[in-house]
XYZ file of C-alpha atoms in Angstrom:
747
model
C 107.701 94.077 149.932
C 106.713 90.621 148.390
C 103.667 89.600 147.343
C 101.852 87.749 150.539
C 99.081 85.607 148.449
C 95.829 85.872 150.211
C 94.516 82.947 152.896
C 92.538 79.696 152.369
C 89.187 80.376 152.153
C 88.962 78.216 156.062
C 84.727 77.137 156.411
C 83.077 75.720 160.193
C 80.229 75.630 157.559
C 78.532 71.924 156.720
C 75.878 72.730 154.392
C 75.823 71.641 150.660
C 73.986 72.580 147.534
C 71.080 71.861 146.592
C 70.293 69.307 143.258
C 73.133 67.252 142.123
C 75.106 66.533 138.730
C 74.427 64.330 135.735
C 73.226 60.658 136.822
C 75.110 58.918 133.109
C 79.330 59.294 132.983
C 81.284 60.592 130.380
C 83.189 59.333 127.751
C 86.278 61.514 126.853
C 87.968 64.444 127.357
C 85.216 66.299 126.704
C 83.019 64.498 130.228
C 85.682 64.865 132.894
C 83.035 66.389 134.952
C 81.634 63.758 135.879
C 85.140 62.318 137.541
C 83.574 64.786 140.828
C 79.779 64.803 140.048
C 79.681 63.306 143.609
C 81.107 65.815 145.522
C 79.751 69.392 144.904
C 81.134 71.136 147.905
C 84.443 71.649 147.694
C 86.090 75.383 146.676
C 86.213 76.717 143.886
C 88.450 80.241 143.780
C 89.782 78.840 147.492
C 90.639 75.771 148.835
C 87.729 74.910 150.974
C 89.163 73.751 154.836
C 85.954 72.668 156.294
C 86.693 72.592 159.909
C 84.366 70.353 162.067
C 84.856 69.880 165.482
C 85.019 66.159 164.570
C 85.456 64.632 161.687
C 83.234 61.167 160.506
C 85.889 57.885 161.693
C 86.881 55.124 159.655
C 88.300 51.560 160.066
C 92.050 51.769 159.753
C 93.219 48.070 160.875
C 91.057 48.256 164.078
C 91.363 51.051 164.755
C 89.236 54.112 163.937
C 90.841 57.046 162.160
C 89.976 60.550 160.635
C 90.378 64.028 159.398
C 92.646 65.951 161.378
C 92.340 69.800 160.573
C 95.730 70.514 162.320
C 96.897 68.521 158.820
C 95.363 72.131 157.035
C 98.178 74.230 158.431
C 101.890 74.546 155.806
C 99.263 72.966 152.737
C 97.497 75.619 151.715
C 96.096 73.772 148.854
C 94.510 70.909 150.702
C 90.655 71.603 150.897
C 88.406 68.280 152.289
C 85.237 67.258 151.713
C 82.604 67.158 153.521
C 80.173 64.735 151.111
C 82.749 61.969 149.929
C 84.463 62.981 153.329
C 87.492 63.010 151.620
C 90.848 64.971 151.057
C 91.855 67.293 147.514
C 94.176 69.129 146.708
C 92.612 72.551 144.641
C 95.024 72.860 143.350
C 95.511 70.133 140.711
C 91.938 69.941 140.688
C 91.644 73.643 138.855
C 95.529 73.855 137.155
C 95.765 70.378 136.103
C 96.699 70.233 132.421
C 95.466 66.651 131.666
C 97.534 65.249 129.909
C 99.729 64.022 133.144
C 99.020 61.524 135.129
C 96.304 62.693 138.410
C 96.513 60.807 141.858
C 93.327 60.569 144.216
C 93.484 63.866 145.516
C 92.056 65.251 142.132
C 89.540 62.350 141.004
C 87.830 60.890 143.935
C 89.327 62.336 146.818
C 92.069 60.423 149.918
C 90.550 59.417 152.566
C 93.393 56.315 154.261
C 94.335 58.536 156.860
C 96.342 55.729 158.939
C 99.209 56.805 155.645
C 98.288 60.420 155.195
C 100.882 61.906 157.024
C 104.123 59.104 156.455
C 106.946 60.635 154.392
C 106.869 59.591 150.822
C 103.006 58.321 151.942
C 100.084 60.172 151.378
C 100.212 64.267 151.609
C 104.102 64.445 151.412
C 103.846 62.460 148.287
C 101.223 64.110 146.437
C 103.011 67.633 147.117
C 106.562 66.421 146.018
C 105.091 64.586 142.618
C 105.574 66.884 140.166
C 101.968 67.114 138.461
C 101.446 68.655 141.952
C 104.322 71.313 141.573
C 103.268 72.329 138.247
C 99.973 73.111 138.575
C 100.631 74.671 142.544
C 102.881 77.125 140.041
C 100.241 77.846 138.096
C 97.588 78.621 141.148
C 100.264 80.946 142.825
C 101.079 82.315 139.166
C 96.621 83.573 138.521
C 96.645 84.571 142.298
C 99.740 87.385 141.658
C 98.340 88.005 138.191
C 94.079 88.970 140.711
C 96.217 90.676 143.021
C 98.818 93.297 140.294
C 94.855 93.532 138.187
C 96.126 91.239 134.929
C 93.842 87.942 135.637
C 93.813 85.189 134.035
C 93.003 88.412 130.620
C 96.931 87.494 130.487
C 96.836 83.739 130.255
C 93.330 83.700 127.429
C 92.462 86.617 125.315
C 88.891 88.446 127.250
C 87.602 88.208 124.131
C 88.326 84.954 123.786
C 86.275 84.251 127.885
C 83.286 86.001 125.743
C 83.408 84.209 123.077
C 83.740 80.660 125.624
C 80.764 82.185 127.625
C 78.250 83.421 124.392
C 78.449 79.700 123.425
C 77.695 78.268 126.578
C 74.821 81.113 127.227
C 73.292 80.059 124.282
C 73.543 76.282 125.216
C 71.565 76.461 127.755
C 68.500 79.047 126.255
C 67.893 76.957 123.838
C 68.115 73.991 126.294
C 66.089 76.126 128.490
C 63.859 76.488 125.050
C 62.929 73.017 125.332
C 62.455 70.978 128.922
C 60.499 74.441 128.786
C 58.011 73.234 125.990
C 57.963 70.003 127.438
C 60.314 69.059 124.494
C 63.284 65.787 123.469
C 65.564 67.010 123.189
C 68.170 63.937 121.814
C 68.128 62.171 118.566
C 70.747 59.235 117.583
C 73.635 61.950 116.744
C 75.862 64.023 119.556
C 77.421 66.021 117.614
C 77.351 68.165 114.832
C 80.310 66.243 112.629
C 77.149 63.073 112.105
C 74.204 66.035 111.565
C 74.455 65.644 108.035
C 72.898 61.944 108.741
C 69.805 62.132 109.519
C 68.402 61.595 113.700
C 70.326 64.644 114.698
C 67.257 65.693 117.732
C 65.846 69.400 118.813
C 68.756 70.203 119.980
C 71.483 69.725 117.098
C 69.286 71.220 115.396
C 68.273 73.790 116.941
C 71.641 74.734 118.486
C 72.548 74.848 114.495
C 69.898 77.216 114.100
C 70.889 79.129 116.325
C 74.114 79.261 114.802
C 73.323 80.133 111.611
C 71.564 83.320 112.067
C 73.640 84.884 114.952
C 76.594 85.477 113.734
C 78.292 86.547 116.252
C 78.272 83.113 117.984
C 78.824 81.339 114.361
C 82.006 83.837 115.204
C 82.236 82.344 119.049
C 81.944 78.915 117.180
C 84.715 78.474 114.715
C 87.881 79.002 118.640
C 86.385 76.342 120.474
C 88.692 73.410 121.143
C 87.535 70.535 118.809
C 87.397 68.454 122.418
C 84.601 71.639 124.485
C 81.709 72.063 121.807
C 79.548 70.555 124.785
C 77.351 68.941 122.414
C 76.683 65.647 124.102
C 74.180 64.025 125.985
C 76.198 63.699 129.555
C 76.493 67.239 129.041
C 72.389 68.358 128.543
C 72.151 66.110 132.056
C 73.940 68.467 133.116
C 73.211 72.062 132.379
C 69.188 70.121 133.253
C 70.493 68.880 136.530
C 71.959 72.610 137.015
C 68.376 73.713 136.217
C 66.645 72.562 137.643
C 68.943 73.438 140.955
C 68.812 76.272 140.529
C 64.711 76.344 140.791
C 64.742 74.100 143.572
C 67.161 76.728 145.790
C 64.791 79.546 143.981
C 62.270 77.480 145.438
C 63.315 77.095 149.081
C 64.791 80.805 149.114
C 61.127 81.407 148.886
C 59.492 79.090 151.088
C 62.025 81.064 153.821
C 61.167 80.841 157.646
C 57.673 80.845 156.401
C 55.480 77.535 157.360
C 54.094 75.613 154.263
C 51.504 72.522 153.298
C 52.258 69.604 152.723
C 50.614 67.863 148.857
C 51.500 64.791 148.015
C 49.929 62.507 144.378
C 50.926 59.731 142.978
C 50.769 58.206 139.492
C 52.504 55.054 137.968
C 54.355 55.845 134.425
C 53.069 53.323 131.167
C 57.102 51.295 132.124
C 55.012 50.632 135.787
C 57.813 53.473 137.756
C 56.122 55.430 140.788
C 56.053 58.635 140.321
C 55.370 61.004 143.762
C 54.698 64.563 142.739
C 55.399 66.759 146.196
C 54.187 70.008 145.918
C 54.269 72.855 149.020
C 51.749 75.029 149.484
C 53.370 78.564 151.807
C 52.499 82.489 151.698
C 55.154 84.080 149.865
C 56.300 86.806 152.001
C 58.858 88.033 149.708
C 55.220 88.773 146.700
C 53.875 90.870 148.624
C 52.903 88.058 151.069
C 50.730 86.192 147.718
C 50.238 82.450 148.137
C 52.029 79.976 145.783
C 52.533 76.543 145.149
C 55.578 75.001 144.075
C 56.654 71.592 142.270
C 59.899 70.971 144.651
C 60.908 67.540 142.763
C 58.765 63.804 142.008
C 60.154 61.933 143.860
C 60.224 57.257 143.380
C 60.055 54.730 146.146
C 60.884 51.590 145.757
C 58.700 50.243 147.543
C 54.725 51.630 148.246
C 54.118 50.938 152.056
C 53.393 54.134 155.011
C 56.807 54.204 155.771
C 57.834 53.406 152.404
C 56.391 56.542 150.786
C 56.986 59.616 154.340
C 60.666 58.147 154.196
C 60.559 58.573 150.944
C 58.881 63.085 151.155
C 60.850 63.690 154.169
C 64.372 62.799 152.143
C 63.129 65.371 148.906
C 62.326 67.933 151.220
C 65.841 67.960 153.500
C 67.428 66.872 149.706
C 65.637 70.830 148.756
C 66.855 72.337 152.201
C 62.889 73.074 153.821
C 62.546 71.728 157.349
C 59.846 69.570 157.857
C 59.497 71.086 161.273
C 57.494 73.873 158.974
C 54.806 71.514 157.674
C 51.264 73.073 158.691
C 49.504 70.480 157.165
C 49.668 67.902 155.661
C 47.083 66.777 151.886
C 46.810 64.091 149.786
C 43.456 61.910 148.593
C 41.128 60.053 150.793
C 43.040 56.497 150.113
C 43.945 54.686 153.656
C 47.251 54.656 152.407
C 47.620 58.186 152.955
C 44.695 58.515 155.047
C 44.855 55.784 157.382
C 44.647 57.067 160.904
C 46.805 54.367 162.910
C 49.705 53.441 159.894
C 48.872 55.472 157.234
C 51.448 58.277 155.654
C 49.756 61.092 157.856
C 50.095 59.535 160.704
C 53.139 57.982 160.678
C 54.908 61.341 159.481
C 53.166 62.965 162.494
C 55.269 59.654 164.483
C 58.162 60.575 162.986
C 58.394 64.678 162.913
C 56.814 65.061 166.903
C 53.832 67.339 166.143
C 50.585 67.360 165.574
C 50.199 67.822 161.440
C 46.455 67.841 160.133
C 45.137 66.105 157.573
C 42.823 67.562 154.245
C 40.974 64.980 153.022
C 41.511 66.643 149.205
C 37.640 68.109 148.607
C 38.622 67.828 144.948
C 38.812 64.053 145.269
C 35.285 63.722 147.670
C 33.400 66.207 145.634
C 34.426 62.980 143.366
C 32.397 60.985 144.770
C 30.478 63.214 145.603
C 29.533 62.698 142.842
C 30.250 59.021 141.935
C 28.432 58.048 144.810
C 25.305 59.619 143.966
C 24.636 59.463 140.509
C 25.443 55.113 140.945
C 22.980 55.367 143.658
C 20.028 54.975 140.703
C 20.396 52.671 137.502
C 17.926 54.600 135.447
C 21.171 57.702 135.404
C 23.508 54.866 135.106
C 21.760 53.412 132.784
C 21.409 57.304 131.261
C 25.303 57.414 131.183
C 25.541 53.804 129.794
C 23.766 55.974 126.450
C 25.334 58.930 126.806
C 28.748 56.822 126.192
C 27.277 54.885 123.328
C 25.984 57.622 121.572
C 29.833 59.070 122.628
C 31.303 56.426 120.586
C 28.252 55.607 117.579
C 28.472 59.987 116.737
C 32.449 59.289 116.804
C 32.975 57.160 113.782
C 34.619 58.506 110.591
C 31.563 57.720 108.561
C 29.205 59.036 111.424
C 31.130 62.492 112.389
C 31.388 63.680 108.556
C 27.470 64.336 108.471
C 27.312 65.370 111.968
C 27.009 69.778 111.792
C 26.364 69.537 115.852
C 29.138 70.432 118.739
C 31.014 67.158 119.718
C 30.622 65.181 121.784
C 32.978 64.641 125.253
C 33.975 61.488 126.104
C 32.798 60.419 129.817
C 36.328 60.027 131.912
C 35.228 58.015 135.202
C 38.347 60.305 137.370
C 36.802 62.972 136.183
C 33.326 63.867 136.510
C 33.830 67.476 135.411
C 33.524 65.319 131.788
C 29.765 64.262 132.292
C 28.768 67.935 132.965
C 30.309 68.191 129.237
C 28.853 65.784 127.440
C 25.384 66.419 128.865
C 25.934 69.860 128.071
C 26.265 69.012 124.519
C 23.355 66.288 124.304
C 20.647 69.460 125.582
C 22.666 72.322 123.671
C 22.249 69.801 120.228
C 19.038 67.589 120.633
C 18.529 68.712 116.958
C 21.183 67.680 115.514
C 22.019 64.672 117.345
C 18.112 63.934 116.568
C 17.725 64.618 112.466
C 21.784 62.626 111.985
C 20.248 59.461 113.525
C 16.851 60.300 111.484
C 18.535 60.768 108.686
C 20.693 57.755 108.671
C 18.259 55.815 109.209
C 16.555 56.184 106.769
C 19.550 55.942 104.118
C 20.051 52.266 103.638
C 23.327 53.398 101.679
C 24.715 53.207 105.073
C 24.107 49.755 105.734
C 21.983 47.607 108.803
C 24.452 47.914 111.989
C 24.154 51.764 111.641
C 20.847 51.946 111.227
C 20.620 49.778 113.269
C 22.358 51.828 116.284
C 20.542 54.503 115.056
C 17.679 53.138 115.664
C 18.216 51.812 118.863
C 19.660 55.182 120.046
C 17.113 57.548 118.811
C 14.356 55.817 120.857
C 16.307 55.824 123.920
C 17.304 59.509 123.579
C 12.800 60.734 122.306
C 12.003 58.922 125.765
C 10.954 62.267 128.653
C 12.877 60.049 130.692
C 16.150 60.094 128.824
C 15.274 63.929 128.832
C 14.006 64.206 132.164
C 17.831 62.710 133.833
C 18.964 64.640 131.483
C 18.207 68.055 132.525
C 18.560 66.518 136.622
C 22.075 65.615 136.613
C 22.895 68.975 133.937
C 21.084 70.971 136.999
C 22.917 68.703 139.529
C 26.360 68.322 138.676
C 26.157 72.511 137.406
C 25.780 73.820 140.694
C 28.824 71.624 141.515
C 30.742 72.949 138.279
C 32.279 76.177 140.260
C 33.570 74.624 144.314
C 35.531 71.853 141.142
C 36.857 74.546 139.449
C 37.863 76.774 142.129
C 39.422 73.917 143.632
C 41.621 74.053 140.844
C 43.356 76.835 141.073
C 45.765 77.209 143.460
C 45.646 80.801 145.930
C 41.984 78.977 147.133
C 42.464 78.063 151.605
C 40.554 76.055 153.066
C 38.340 77.643 153.551
C 37.457 79.267 150.660
C 37.174 75.964 149.792
C 34.811 74.836 151.930
C 32.984 77.200 152.349
C 31.791 77.399 148.991
C 30.566 73.029 148.885
C 28.806 74.216 151.642
C 26.808 77.179 149.344
C 26.247 75.307 146.448
C 24.896 71.820 149.206
C 23.081 74.674 150.188
C 21.742 75.414 146.697
C 21.308 71.558 146.599
C 18.830 71.428 149.114
C 16.643 73.984 148.234
C 16.726 71.779 145.046
C 14.270 69.117 146.630
C 10.628 71.059 146.317
C 7.544 70.815 143.689
C 9.004 74.203 142.192
C 12.452 72.309 140.868
C 10.821 68.782 140.005
C 7.555 70.549 137.188
C 10.776 72.943 136.640
C 12.607 69.876 135.252
C 9.343 67.859 134.271
C 8.619 70.957 132.267
C 11.870 71.054 129.677
C 11.997 67.062 129.613
C 8.639 67.330 128.188
C 8.767 70.262 126.132
C 11.398 68.948 124.258
C 10.078 65.443 123.932
C 7.069 67.256 122.000
C 9.211 69.194 120.184
C 10.148 66.194 118.524
C 8.888 65.451 114.968
C 6.500 62.231 115.785
C 8.992 60.826 112.539
C 11.751 61.396 114.842
C 9.984 58.984 117.521
C 9.462 55.086 116.912
C 7.049 53.060 118.517
C 6.672 49.352 119.389
C 2.829 48.134 117.796
C 0.871 47.763 120.893
C -0.180 43.962 121.949
C -2.696 43.412 123.763
C -2.330 40.888 128.033
C -2.617 37.207 126.650
C -3.668 37.126 130.447
C -7.074 39.625 129.787
C -8.468 37.936 126.501
C -11.159 36.068 128.555
C -13.001 39.859 130.263
C -13.708 43.261 129.191
C -11.869 45.570 129.486
C -12.610 48.648 129.848
C -9.953 51.304 131.059
C -5.762 51.369 129.289
C -3.512 48.612 130.978
C -0.199 50.216 129.948
C 1.751 52.708 131.875
C 0.808 55.877 131.258
C 2.061 59.170 131.969
C 0.951 59.571 135.778
C 3.305 56.449 135.998
C 5.588 57.842 134.328
C 5.979 61.156 135.824
C 5.316 59.914 139.408
C 8.207 57.978 138.669
C 10.252 60.191 138.238
C 9.655 62.434 140.770
C 10.434 59.589 142.443
C 13.689 59.570 140.785
C 14.323 62.887 141.172
C 13.777 63.435 145.308
C 16.221 60.929 145.232
C 19.171 62.030 143.217
C 19.045 65.430 145.793
C 19.139 63.612 148.734
C 21.474 61.235 147.288
C 24.153 64.593 146.934
C 22.815 66.022 150.255
C 23.561 63.151 152.005
C 27.158 61.996 150.775
C 28.186 65.800 150.888
C 27.620 66.303 154.833
C 28.449 63.328 154.997
C 31.917 63.564 153.106
C 32.725 66.969 154.203
C 33.021 67.231 157.821
C 35.662 69.727 158.184
C 33.074 72.075 159.288
C 31.741 70.337 162.243
C 36.458 70.569 163.384
C 37.882 72.668 165.603
C 40.084 74.301 162.923
C 36.989 75.104 160.531
C 35.519 77.573 162.679
C 39.533 78.913 163.917
C 39.570 79.792 159.833
C 35.918 81.087 159.964
C 37.191 84.110 162.185
C 39.562 84.915 160.175
C 37.437 85.875 157.481
C 36.797 89.768 157.935
C 32.553 88.677 157.299
C 32.258 86.749 160.183
C 30.740 87.496 163.486
C 33.359 86.680 166.042
C 36.206 88.216 163.362
C 39.974 87.683 164.743
C 38.303 86.137 168.181
C 41.807 85.265 169.447
C 40.518 82.300 172.041
C 38.975 80.724 169.034
C 42.134 80.655 166.619
C 44.630 79.378 169.340
C 43.678 76.004 167.969
C 45.263 77.644 165.204
C 48.489 78.558 166.236
C 49.212 75.554 168.623
C 50.568 73.759 165.209
C 53.377 75.901 165.165
C 53.693 77.339 169.369
C 53.292 81.026 168.577
C 52.015 83.256 171.575
C 48.724 84.673 171.261
C 48.477 88.757 172.311
C 45.424 89.303 172.700
C 45.862 93.682 172.522
C 47.297 92.732 169.485
C 44.457 90.942 167.913
C 42.049 94.030 169.383
C 43.447 96.691 167.917
C 43.724 94.297 164.426
C 40.275 94.232 164.667
C 39.757 97.837 164.895
C 41.544 98.607 162.212
C 40.830 96.764 159.541
C 37.317 97.082 160.982
C 37.139 100.855 160.116
C 39.270 99.930 156.755
C 36.797 98.456 155.810
C 34.159 101.226 156.642
C 36.549 104.218 154.983
C 36.634 101.793 151.253
C 33.618 103.018 149.469
C 35.410 101.416 145.926
C 33.766 97.747 147.095
C 36.336 95.723 147.748
C 35.517 92.124 147.962
C 37.141 91.473 151.182
C 39.100 88.638 152.375
C 41.957 86.944 155.084
C 43.797 87.277 151.029
C 43.313 91.407 150.655
C 44.123 92.111 153.634
C 47.066 89.939 154.381
C 47.447 91.829 150.525
C 47.351 95.420 151.230
C 47.797 95.476 155.457
C 50.610 92.830 155.947
C 52.858 95.791 156.507
C 50.800 97.589 159.102
C 50.586 93.551 160.627
C 53.743 93.765 160.618
C 54.072 95.306 164.028
C 50.840 92.988 165.188
C 52.788 89.420 164.523
C 50.967 87.610 166.796
C 47.858 88.537 164.570
C 49.994 88.515 160.844
C 51.082 85.161 161.334
C 47.106 84.523 161.988
C 46.404 85.472 158.362
C 49.222 83.520 156.588
C 48.262 80.378 158.609
C 45.362 81.221 157.333
C 46.097 81.545 153.292
C 48.314 78.190 154.364
C 46.083 75.840 155.031
C 45.443 74.713 151.544
C 42.436 72.745 150.757
C 43.301 69.706 146.891
C 46.604 67.667 145.008
C 44.841 68.909 142.566
C 48.613 70.856 141.614
C 50.203 67.385 141.454
C 46.936 66.052 139.421
C 48.243 69.534 136.996
C 51.833 68.016 137.275
C 50.909 64.677 135.889
C 49.726 65.968 132.370
C 54.089 67.518 132.548
C 54.816 64.347 133.122
C 52.495 62.701 130.436
C 54.256 65.022 128.021
C 58.461 64.475 128.985
C 57.809 60.549 129.454
C 56.754 60.576 125.949
C 55.840 57.069 123.751
C 59.892 57.710 121.989
C 60.997 59.250 125.758
C 61.068 55.562 127.137
C 64.405 54.853 127.722
C 65.147 58.281 130.313
C 66.539 57.838 134.428
C 63.736 58.824 136.734
C 66.609 60.878 137.668
C 66.741 63.670 134.109
C 62.589 62.426 133.685
C 61.612 64.531 137.518
C 64.455 66.707 136.262
C 62.718 67.568 133.035
C 58.617 67.665 134.828
C 59.807 70.453 137.562
C 61.360 72.635 135.293
C 58.510 72.395 132.437
C 56.412 72.698 135.399
C 57.512 75.360 136.879
C 58.347 77.830 133.630
C 58.287 81.509 134.889
C 61.320 79.339 137.270
C 63.021 78.117 134.470
C 62.685 81.060 132.103
C 64.312 83.042 134.831
C 66.862 80.136 134.689
C 67.841 82.033 130.823
C 67.411 85.349 131.752
C 68.339 87.455 135.550
C 69.814 83.719 136.517
C 71.884 83.157 133.308
C 74.851 84.469 135.116
C 74.834 81.917 138.415
C 73.930 78.770 135.947
C 77.316 79.514 133.972
C 79.438 80.104 137.027
C 77.647 76.671 138.477
C 78.877 75.145 134.990
C 82.948 76.316 134.653
C 83.328 75.921 138.000
C 81.935 71.894 137.379
C 82.642 71.817 133.894
C 86.876 72.648 133.035
C 87.596 72.191 129.228
C 86.638 75.804 128.712
C 87.122 78.565 130.644
C 84.322 81.570 131.070
C 85.332 83.566 133.925
């Protein structure tokens, strides 16, 4: 019986892979892959003969025409790209030797539907061409060898295939290492032959070093064609794009069908390009129901209005393969562009998706505003920080820093109030060293008059009881706000936990408003001031009040210590009241239905698992509530809690992690717990991605396009997934690379 080849693949699916190819064109034979870089939905091992109910129509001489699925009949080589709306020849794409002329069926695709089925034109002309007949014969020969078990090893030695894979695998390892560690790849040169001239970059240098250290790789390099060394910048871009594509697909797979929280924040790089960090928070069911936050992409927009930004966010979600209707909540900063109740992104997103998506103002951002507004309410506190800033700049001078023996002072940052706490802590812990330094500078004339005068002024300022009092007061206040700030920076912190610790910090702040609190701070300041040697507390010469010359003065007329204490007491209570008032005003989620619903999902709540209260969360996703399941789950979890003696801290996170298998029999309860952990508290992960952006987009790497920049930032930020691309997912990367580059056969 004669051999019958396997029928071509016929698919009704129109989905396309995630990601895109290299953004730049290629030069020479090594860059042939760029011809099809925009079309990645064609067949790999067999023609992809897509059948649609209706194909896109185009105008031809005043009449709409479209591709017809019946054209597949008797044309097993024909395939159709949904992305390009064009027809291609599978065998010519795969087996054309590259030395003869090729036509549209290989390059951009054929789409002249009017002449497609005419004799001597369209399909018939291509099918009878010499190039097609040669490629078709090679295709069928390959199928015959595959069926007989010989496969391609008779055409290309199996040992050579292994060497090719090993070589390309090493290139992927080198690129993966560089992008994972935020290191630059390129120099001025792209080829090994020119490395002696210098400027080869880290990629070529590290690859060359690897070849010298690895005998197997060195042996593989000797067998490579000179036009397939795969060291040019286009190949680097292609591999970076493939790695980003695989990472994005892994993120989408982790999300699955779960609902997720959308987090967005933006920043401008030194070139003025807006970088929009899009992070998603979800419960990863494949990892014991652990909470995860992933950087989906770093997008950009030509315009900075809310509507454009909303469209950009939705486009990126759809491009990645995430369903926007699965958004459970959205977390942004408080800028009107994002938070506007009429025209902000949060409102436009709800209108476009036609669903209620609660907006959460980033708690970290709100905490920062609390500190900024409360501290700026008192001029004395602002003057205190100005002195701290002047002291930092003074101690940073090289001629001064060499004499300073204490802990290095921290710089004050307007964007991050944690720098204020660090600065005050250093000053209080190293106060003796600082005063000794200033006294020494003042006493040594070799330092020059300007340095000595500045030292005298700073010493006078920091030696007063007022300065020491404000330092201790600010330290007390900021130290209470530091734990919430650190917790909100963590990836696994949910909205309920974030609000709870902020509430706890506010209660502690309210306890400071008492006589005992003031006395404690005042005594610390007085003790520190009295401990200073008299020589370190320069005083101005007292002069009498000329207005009192004609009078007999029976008591002192200057400022007394009692007056200083009274003023500092007023300052103390005013500062504490400002902080508490700002926290009351800004953290208003405590009065919402959402907050109460999250509260009853806490095992410590008296209304634990009350279905009526949880209903508002379930309504966001139109999830049904089974009252019986909630009652059973409540009794089950409470009995488990009572039977445990190891003292576990019972939280929603612990319940979902330990008892998710049992809760799978109570799906409505499981959904409620998942939703509770999905609600995010801050955009800290977005801000963290900007650190990777600054490292990637350094001064010497400003010429890269945004697409490559975004891919590098994602790969550097999601290091664990990038590392998997060079280990357990290596075969996937190699196979996709093999499809897009045809010069070096890998499989």
